[in-house]
Amino acid sequence: MAAKPTREFRIAGACWTVRFSAEAAAVMNSHRQYRWHQKETVGQLFCPDLTSPAICITEATVLTRIKSSRTSVSFDPNEAEQQRISRLGEGLYCVGLWHTHAEGTPNPSRTDENLAADHALTAQSVLNGLCFVIVGTAASETGWYVSVHDGRNFHVAQPVQ
């Protein structure tokens, strides 16, 4: 049984939403950078159904950090691919990436823009856009930057009321 979604977001004008299960949200929130010495964390987002009007992220994974500081993180693309292959065998599709920022209300950096564009373009044969989430330190939805990148631009999603 799928967990009740705790957070739901919509891009203006879209007929679909992105929902996050309590478990996925808990994984991402558990890596928030509340202290000055905490480093960024990164992972992937998985969902079981790409055709629903509510794309429900049921799993957020954590990738091993290759290099990490308070303001940047890199990961092994081979590990990311292995996670995708493993989850696909379980009926889960990778629809995006998430990582943390050490700011209350996060915004993507130029590095984030390049990463999102690269992954969105690579996934174009199966996805119209890549979900890209940045988890900041502020409470509630204001501490999350949720967007979809189409290979050229971010399309920012807002919390559904």
mmCIF file with all atom_site columns, C-alpha atoms in Angstrom:
data_model
loop_
_atom_site.group_PDB
_atom_site.id
_atom_site.type_symbol
_atom_site.label_atom_id
_atom_site.label_alt_id
_atom_site.label_comp_id
_atom_site.label_asym_id
_atom_site.label_entity_id
_atom_site.label_seq_id
_atom_site.pdbx_PDB_ins_code
_atom_site.Cartn_x
_atom_site.Cartn_y
_atom_site.Cartn_z
_atom_site.occupancy
_atom_site.B_iso_or_equiv
_atom_site.pdbx_formal_charge
_atom_site.auth_seq_id
_atom_site.auth_comp_id
_atom_site.auth_asym_id
_atom_site.auth_atom_id
_atom_site.pdbx_PDB_model_num
ATOM 1   C CA . MET A 1 1   ? 0.000  0.000  0.000   1.00 0.00 ? 1   MET A CA 1
ATOM 2   C CA . ALA A 1 2   ? 1.421  3.363  -1.021  1.00 0.00 ? 2   ALA A CA 1
ATOM 3   C CA . ALA A 1 3   ? 2.077  5.874  1.718   1.00 0.00 ? 3   ALA A CA 1
ATOM 4   C CA . LYS A 1 4   ? -0.062 8.980  1.858   1.00 0.00 ? 4   LYS A CA 1
ATOM 5   C CA . PRO A 1 5   ? 1.773  11.810 0.090   1.00 0.00 ? 5   PRO A CA 1
ATOM 6   C CA . THR A 1 6   ? 2.908  14.554 2.394   1.00 0.00 ? 6   THR A CA 1
ATOM 7   C CA . ARG A 1 7   ? 3.849  17.168 -0.157  1.00 0.00 ? 7   ARG A CA 1
ATOM 8   C CA . GLU A 1 8   ? 2.335  17.985 -3.530  1.00 0.00 ? 8   GLU A CA 1
ATOM 9   C CA . PHE A 1 9   ? 3.577  20.519 -6.081  1.00 0.00 ? 9   PHE A CA 1
ATOM 10  C CA . ARG A 1 10  ? 2.317  21.840 -9.429  1.00 0.00 ? 10  ARG A CA 1
ATOM 11  C CA . ILE A 1 11  ? 3.847  23.847 -12.240 1.00 0.00 ? 11  ILE A CA 1
ATOM 12  C CA . ALA A 1 12  ? 1.587  26.749 -13.269 1.00 0.00 ? 12  ALA A CA 1
ATOM 13  C CA . GLY A 1 13  ? -0.735 25.610 -16.051 1.00 0.00 ? 13  GLY A CA 1
ATOM 14  C CA . ALA A 1 14  ? 0.159  21.924 -15.740 1.00 0.00 ? 14  ALA A CA 1
ATOM 15  C CA . CYS A 1 15  ? -2.616 19.316 -15.506 1.00 0.00 ? 15  CYS A CA 1
ATOM 16  C CA . TRP A 1 16  ? -0.426 17.039 -13.355 1.00 0.00 ? 16  TRP A CA 1
ATOM 17  C CA . THR A 1 17  ? 1.285  17.272 -9.983  1.00 0.00 ? 17  THR A CA 1
ATOM 18  C CA . VAL A 1 18  ? 4.365  15.849 -8.303  1.00 0.00 ? 18  VAL A CA 1
ATOM 19  C CA . ARG A 1 19  ? 3.719  14.212 -4.932  1.00 0.00 ? 19  ARG A CA 1
ATOM 20  C CA . PHE A 1 20  ? 6.233  12.976 -2.390  1.00 0.00 ? 20  PHE A CA 1
ATOM 21  C CA . SER A 1 21  ? 5.462  10.050 -0.093  1.00 0.00 ? 21  SER A CA 1
ATOM 22  C CA . ALA A 1 22  ? 6.156  10.472 3.600   1.00 0.00 ? 22  ALA A CA 1
ATOM 23  C CA . GLU A 1 23  ? 9.063  8.018  3.268   1.00 0.00 ? 23  GLU A CA 1
ATOM 24  C CA . ALA A 1 24  ? 10.688 9.877  0.364   1.00 0.00 ? 24  ALA A CA 1
ATOM 25  C CA . ALA A 1 25  ? 10.277 13.224 2.128   1.00 0.00 ? 25  ALA A CA 1
ATOM 26  C CA . ALA A 1 26  ? 11.754 11.776 5.322   1.00 0.00 ? 26  ALA A CA 1
ATOM 27  C CA . VAL A 1 27  ? 14.871 10.561 3.508   1.00 0.00 ? 27  VAL A CA 1
ATOM 28  C CA . MET A 1 28  ? 15.495 13.969 1.945   1.00 0.00 ? 28  MET A CA 1
ATOM 29  C CA . ASN A 1 29  ? 14.682 15.931 5.098   1.00 0.00 ? 29  ASN A CA 1
ATOM 30  C CA . SER A 1 30  ? 16.994 13.743 7.185   1.00 0.00 ? 30  SER A CA 1
ATOM 31  C CA . HIS A 1 31  ? 19.955 15.153 5.233   1.00 0.00 ? 31  HIS A CA 1
ATOM 32  C CA . ARG A 1 32  ? 19.159 18.858 5.700   1.00 0.00 ? 32  ARG A CA 1
ATOM 33  C CA . GLN A 1 33  ? 22.287 20.898 6.410   1.00 0.00 ? 33  GLN A CA 1
ATOM 34  C CA . TYR A 1 34  ? 21.433 22.536 9.721   1.00 0.00 ? 34  TYR A CA 1
ATOM 35  C CA . ARG A 1 35  ? 25.019 22.817 11.007  1.00 0.00 ? 35  ARG A CA 1
ATOM 36  C CA . TRP A 1 36  ? 27.970 24.648 9.473   1.00 0.00 ? 36  TRP A CA 1
ATOM 37  C CA . HIS A 1 37  ? 30.017 21.449 9.087   1.00 0.00 ? 37  HIS A CA 1
ATOM 38  C CA . GLN A 1 38  ? 27.361 19.398 7.252   1.00 0.00 ? 38  GLN A CA 1
ATOM 39  C CA . LYS A 1 39  ? 28.075 18.587 3.620   1.00 0.00 ? 39  LYS A CA 1
ATOM 40  C CA . GLU A 1 40  ? 25.663 18.435 0.710   1.00 0.00 ? 40  GLU A CA 1
ATOM 41  C CA . THR A 1 41  ? 23.937 15.130 0.022   1.00 0.00 ? 41  THR A CA 1
ATOM 42  C CA . VAL A 1 42  ? 22.576 13.928 -3.322  1.00 0.00 ? 42  VAL A CA 1
ATOM 43  C CA . GLY A 1 43  ? 20.243 11.185 -4.495  1.00 0.00 ? 43  GLY A CA 1
ATOM 44  C CA . GLN A 1 44  ? 17.659 10.074 -7.032  1.00 0.00 ? 44  GLN A CA 1
ATOM 45  C CA . LEU A 1 45  ? 13.858 10.130 -7.143  1.00 0.00 ? 45  LEU A CA 1
ATOM 46  C CA . PHE A 1 46  ? 11.768 7.105  -8.137  1.00 0.00 ? 46  PHE A CA 1
ATOM 47  C CA . CYS A 1 47  ? 8.084  6.555  -8.921  1.00 0.00 ? 47  CYS A CA 1
ATOM 48  C CA . PRO A 1 48  ? 6.025  3.504  -9.961  1.00 0.00 ? 48  PRO A CA 1
ATOM 49  C CA . ASP A 1 49  ? 3.810  5.177  -12.597 1.00 0.00 ? 49  ASP A CA 1
ATOM 50  C CA . LEU A 1 50  ? 4.745  7.678  -15.290 1.00 0.00 ? 50  LEU A CA 1
ATOM 51  C CA . THR A 1 51  ? 1.203  7.974  -16.680 1.00 0.00 ? 51  THR A CA 1
ATOM 52  C CA . SER A 1 52  ? -0.767 9.191  -13.681 1.00 0.00 ? 52  SER A CA 1
ATOM 53  C CA . PRO A 1 53  ? -1.856 12.830 -13.371 1.00 0.00 ? 53  PRO A CA 1
ATOM 54  C CA . ALA A 1 54  ? -0.119 12.722 -9.983  1.00 0.00 ? 54  ALA A CA 1
ATOM 55  C CA . ILE A 1 55  ? 3.469  11.558 -10.282 1.00 0.00 ? 55  ILE A CA 1
ATOM 56  C CA . CYS A 1 56  ? 4.122  10.113 -6.830  1.00 0.00 ? 56  CYS A CA 1
ATOM 57  C CA . ILE A 1 57  ? 7.726  9.918  -5.723  1.00 0.00 ? 57  ILE A CA 1
ATOM 58  C CA . THR A 1 58  ? 7.698  6.849  -3.500  1.00 0.00 ? 58  THR A CA 1
ATOM 59  C CA . GLU A 1 59  ? 11.433 6.509  -3.003  1.00 0.00 ? 59  GLU A CA 1
ATOM 60  C CA . ALA A 1 60  ? 14.303 8.954  -2.610  1.00 0.00 ? 60  ALA A CA 1
ATOM 61  C CA . THR A 1 61  ? 17.704 7.285  -2.588  1.00 0.00 ? 61  THR A CA 1
ATOM 62  C CA . VAL A 1 62  ? 21.055 8.574  -1.391  1.00 0.00 ? 62  VAL A CA 1
ATOM 63  C CA . LEU A 1 63  ? 24.125 8.346  -3.615  1.00 0.00 ? 63  LEU A CA 1
ATOM 64  C CA . THR A 1 64  ? 27.639 7.987  -2.251  1.00 0.00 ? 64  THR A CA 1
ATOM 65  C CA . ARG A 1 65  ? 29.379 11.355 -2.323  1.00 0.00 ? 65  ARG A CA 1
ATOM 66  C CA . ILE A 1 66  ? 32.589 11.375 -4.364  1.00 0.00 ? 66  ILE A CA 1
ATOM 67  C CA . LYS A 1 67  ? 33.441 14.947 -3.394  1.00 0.00 ? 67  LYS A CA 1
ATOM 68  C CA . SER A 1 68  ? 31.367 17.009 -1.039  1.00 0.00 ? 68  SER A CA 1
ATOM 69  C CA . SER A 1 69  ? 31.520 20.276 0.806   1.00 0.00 ? 69  SER A CA 1
ATOM 70  C CA . ARG A 1 70  ? 29.023 22.609 2.383   1.00 0.00 ? 70  ARG A CA 1
ATOM 71  C CA . THR A 1 71  ? 28.266 24.089 -1.056  1.00 0.00 ? 71  THR A CA 1
ATOM 72  C CA . SER A 1 72  ? 28.804 21.304 -3.583  1.00 0.00 ? 72  SER A CA 1
ATOM 73  C CA . VAL A 1 73  ? 28.523 17.575 -4.136  1.00 0.00 ? 73  VAL A CA 1
ATOM 74  C CA . SER A 1 74  ? 29.423 15.091 -6.859  1.00 0.00 ? 74  SER A CA 1
ATOM 75  C CA . PHE A 1 75  ? 28.463 11.457 -7.270  1.00 0.00 ? 75  PHE A CA 1
ATOM 76  C CA . ASP A 1 76  ? 29.506 8.385  -9.224  1.00 0.00 ? 76  ASP A CA 1
ATOM 77  C CA . PRO A 1 77  ? 27.343 8.090  -12.359 1.00 0.00 ? 77  PRO A CA 1
ATOM 78  C CA . ASN A 1 78  ? 27.926 4.316  -12.389 1.00 0.00 ? 78  ASN A CA 1
ATOM 79  C CA . GLU A 1 79  ? 26.361 4.003  -8.938  1.00 0.00 ? 79  GLU A CA 1
ATOM 80  C CA . ALA A 1 80  ? 23.423 6.122  -10.105 1.00 0.00 ? 80  ALA A CA 1
ATOM 81  C CA . GLU A 1 81  ? 22.970 3.855  -13.112 1.00 0.00 ? 81  GLU A CA 1
ATOM 82  C CA . GLN A 1 82  ? 23.079 0.752  -10.910 1.00 0.00 ? 82  GLN A CA 1
ATOM 83  C CA . GLN A 1 83  ? 20.381 2.244  -8.668  1.00 0.00 ? 83  GLN A CA 1
ATOM 84  C CA . ARG A 1 84  ? 18.213 2.906  -11.738 1.00 0.00 ? 84  ARG A CA 1
ATOM 85  C CA . ILE A 1 85  ? 18.687 -0.641 -13.059 1.00 0.00 ? 85  ILE A CA 1
ATOM 86  C CA . SER A 1 86  ? 17.930 -2.157 -9.655  1.00 0.00 ? 86  SER A CA 1
ATOM 87  C CA . ARG A 1 87  ? 14.810 -0.044 -9.076  1.00 0.00 ? 87  ARG A CA 1
ATOM 88  C CA . LEU A 1 88  ? 13.548 -0.649 -12.613 1.00 0.00 ? 88  LEU A CA 1
ATOM 89  C CA . GLY A 1 89  ? 13.584 -4.355 -11.785 1.00 0.00 ? 89  GLY A CA 1
ATOM 90  C CA . GLU A 1 90  ? 11.262 -3.462 -8.899  1.00 0.00 ? 90  GLU A CA 1
ATOM 91  C CA . GLY A 1 91  ? 8.924  -1.481 -11.163 1.00 0.00 ? 91  GLY A CA 1
ATOM 92  C CA . LEU A 1 92  ? 10.260 1.959  -10.197 1.00 0.00 ? 92  LEU A CA 1
ATOM 93  C CA . TYR A 1 93  ? 11.309 4.612  -12.687 1.00 0.00 ? 93  TYR A CA 1
ATOM 94  C CA . CYS A 1 94  ? 13.943 7.250  -12.033 1.00 0.00 ? 94  CYS A CA 1
ATOM 95  C CA . VAL A 1 95  ? 12.334 10.636 -12.632 1.00 0.00 ? 95  VAL A CA 1
ATOM 96  C CA . GLY A 1 96  ? 14.814 12.977 -11.040 1.00 0.00 ? 96  GLY A CA 1
ATOM 97  C CA . LEU A 1 97  ? 17.567 14.088 -8.735  1.00 0.00 ? 97  LEU A CA 1
ATOM 98  C CA . TRP A 1 98  ? 17.588 15.769 -5.341  1.00 0.00 ? 98  TRP A CA 1
ATOM 99  C CA . HIS A 1 99  ? 20.274 17.334 -3.197  1.00 0.00 ? 99  HIS A CA 1
ATOM 100 C CA . THR A 1 100 ? 20.658 19.638 -0.224  1.00 0.00 ? 100 THR A CA 1
ATOM 101 C CA . HIS A 1 101 ? 21.683 23.267 0.148   1.00 0.00 ? 101 HIS A CA 1
ATOM 102 C CA . ALA A 1 102 ? 22.781 25.057 3.305   1.00 0.00 ? 102 ALA A CA 1
ATOM 103 C CA . GLU A 1 103 ? 20.301 27.903 2.848   1.00 0.00 ? 103 GLU A CA 1
ATOM 104 C CA . GLY A 1 104 ? 16.754 28.347 4.068   1.00 0.00 ? 104 GLY A CA 1
ATOM 105 C CA . THR A 1 105 ? 15.001 28.820 0.755   1.00 0.00 ? 105 THR A CA 1
ATOM 106 C CA . PRO A 1 106 ? 17.256 27.228 -1.846  1.00 0.00 ? 106 PRO A CA 1
ATOM 107 C CA . ASN A 1 107 ? 17.776 28.187 -5.471  1.00 0.00 ? 107 ASN A CA 1
ATOM 108 C CA . PRO A 1 108 ? 19.782 26.310 -8.101  1.00 0.00 ? 108 PRO A CA 1
ATOM 109 C CA . SER A 1 109 ? 23.372 27.283 -8.792  1.00 0.00 ? 109 SER A CA 1
ATOM 110 C CA . ARG A 1 110 ? 24.902 27.370 -12.268 1.00 0.00 ? 110 ARG A CA 1
ATOM 111 C CA . THR A 1 111 ? 26.336 23.906 -11.527 1.00 0.00 ? 111 THR A CA 1
ATOM 112 C CA . ASP A 1 112 ? 22.824 22.712 -10.631 1.00 0.00 ? 112 ASP A CA 1
ATOM 113 C CA . GLU A 1 113 ? 21.458 24.126 -13.893 1.00 0.00 ? 113 GLU A CA 1
ATOM 114 C CA . ASN A 1 114 ? 24.110 22.306 -15.917 1.00 0.00 ? 114 ASN A CA 1
ATOM 115 C CA . LEU A 1 115 ? 23.553 19.028 -14.052 1.00 0.00 ? 115 LEU A CA 1
ATOM 116 C CA . ALA A 1 116 ? 19.773 19.202 -14.479 1.00 0.00 ? 116 ALA A CA 1
ATOM 117 C CA . ALA A 1 117 ? 20.054 20.078 -18.184 1.00 0.00 ? 117 ALA A CA 1
ATOM 118 C CA . ASP A 1 118 ? 22.512 17.244 -18.861 1.00 0.00 ? 118 ASP A CA 1
ATOM 119 C CA . HIS A 1 119 ? 20.332 14.657 -17.133 1.00 0.00 ? 119 HIS A CA 1
ATOM 120 C CA . ALA A 1 120 ? 17.112 15.991 -18.687 1.00 0.00 ? 120 ALA A CA 1
ATOM 121 C CA . LEU A 1 121 ? 18.595 15.813 -22.195 1.00 0.00 ? 121 LEU A CA 1
ATOM 122 C CA . THR A 1 122 ? 19.911 12.300 -21.552 1.00 0.00 ? 122 THR A CA 1
ATOM 123 C CA . ALA A 1 123 ? 16.461 11.139 -20.390 1.00 0.00 ? 123 ALA A CA 1
ATOM 124 C CA . GLN A 1 124 ? 14.499 12.790 -23.226 1.00 0.00 ? 124 GLN A CA 1
ATOM 125 C CA . SER A 1 125 ? 13.679 9.474  -24.889 1.00 0.00 ? 125 SER A CA 1
ATOM 126 C CA . VAL A 1 126 ? 11.601 8.434  -21.843 1.00 0.00 ? 126 VAL A CA 1
ATOM 127 C CA . LEU A 1 127 ? 10.824 11.644 -19.920 1.00 0.00 ? 127 LEU A CA 1
ATOM 128 C CA . ASN A 1 128 ? 9.580  15.075 -20.982 1.00 0.00 ? 128 ASN A CA 1
ATOM 129 C CA . GLY A 1 129 ? 11.440 16.611 -18.074 1.00 0.00 ? 129 GLY A CA 1
ATOM 130 C CA . LEU A 1 130 ? 13.613 15.765 -15.091 1.00 0.00 ? 130 LEU A CA 1
ATOM 131 C CA . CYS A 1 131 ? 12.297 16.435 -11.597 1.00 0.00 ? 131 CYS A CA 1
ATOM 132 C CA . PHE A 1 132 ? 14.918 18.433 -9.709  1.00 0.00 ? 132 PHE A CA 1
ATOM 133 C CA . VAL A 1 133 ? 14.585 19.065 -5.981  1.00 0.00 ? 133 VAL A CA 1
ATOM 134 C CA . ILE A 1 134 ? 16.803 21.078 -3.669  1.00 0.00 ? 134 ILE A CA 1
ATOM 135 C CA . VAL A 1 135 ? 16.180 20.643 0.051   1.00 0.00 ? 135 VAL A CA 1
ATOM 136 C CA . GLY A 1 136 ? 17.084 23.695 2.100   1.00 0.00 ? 136 GLY A CA 1
ATOM 137 C CA . THR A 1 137 ? 16.903 24.331 5.826   1.00 0.00 ? 137 THR A CA 1
ATOM 138 C CA . ALA A 1 138 ? 13.584 26.207 6.128   1.00 0.00 ? 138 ALA A CA 1
ATOM 139 C CA . ALA A 1 139 ? 10.611 24.311 7.473   1.00 0.00 ? 139 ALA A CA 1
ATOM 140 C CA . SER A 1 140 ? 7.703  23.088 5.381   1.00 0.00 ? 140 SER A CA 1
ATOM 141 C CA . GLU A 1 141 ? 7.474  23.556 1.628   1.00 0.00 ? 141 GLU A CA 1
ATOM 142 C CA . THR A 1 142 ? 9.392  26.859 1.708   1.00 0.00 ? 142 THR A CA 1
ATOM 143 C CA . GLY A 1 143 ? 12.537 24.837 2.360   1.00 0.00 ? 143 GLY A CA 1
ATOM 144 C CA . TRP A 1 144 ? 12.164 22.858 -0.873  1.00 0.00 ? 144 TRP A CA 1
ATOM 145 C CA . TYR A 1 145 ? 12.885 24.032 -4.413  1.00 0.00 ? 145 TYR A CA 1
ATOM 146 C CA . VAL A 1 146 ? 10.882 21.711 -6.679  1.00 0.00 ? 146 VAL A CA 1
ATOM 147 C CA . SER A 1 147 ? 11.143 22.005 -10.442 1.00 0.00 ? 147 SER A CA 1
ATOM 148 C CA . VAL A 1 148 ? 11.151 20.130 -13.699 1.00 0.00 ? 148 VAL A CA 1
ATOM 149 C CA . HIS A 1 149 ? 13.959 20.754 -16.157 1.00 0.00 ? 149 HIS A CA 1
ATOM 150 C CA . ASP A 1 150 ? 13.167 20.206 -19.842 1.00 0.00 ? 150 ASP A CA 1
ATOM 151 C CA . GLY A 1 151 ? 16.764 20.313 -21.065 1.00 0.00 ? 151 GLY A CA 1
ATOM 152 C CA . ARG A 1 152 ? 16.708 24.086 -21.506 1.00 0.00 ? 152 ARG A CA 1
ATOM 153 C CA . ASN A 1 153 ? 14.889 25.593 -18.539 1.00 0.00 ? 153 ASN A CA 1
ATOM 154 C CA . PHE A 1 154 ? 13.696 24.986 -15.031 1.00 0.00 ? 154 PHE A CA 1
ATOM 155 C CA . HIS A 1 155 ? 9.922  25.065 -14.579 1.00 0.00 ? 155 HIS A CA 1
ATOM 156 C CA . VAL A 1 156 ? 9.367  25.792 -10.901 1.00 0.00 ? 156 VAL A CA 1
ATOM 157 C CA . ALA A 1 157 ? 6.552  23.996 -9.104  1.00 0.00 ? 157 ALA A CA 1
ATOM 158 C CA . GLN A 1 158 ? 4.646  25.524 -6.214  1.00 0.00 ? 158 GLN A CA 1
ATOM 159 C CA . PRO A 1 159 ? 2.998  23.724 -3.281  1.00 0.00 ? 159 PRO A CA 1
ATOM 160 C CA . VAL A 1 160 ? -0.608 22.737 -3.924  1.00 0.00 ? 160 VAL A CA 1
ATOM 161 C CA . GLN A 1 161 ? -2.889 24.235 -1.309  1.00 0.00 ? 161 GLN A CA 1
#
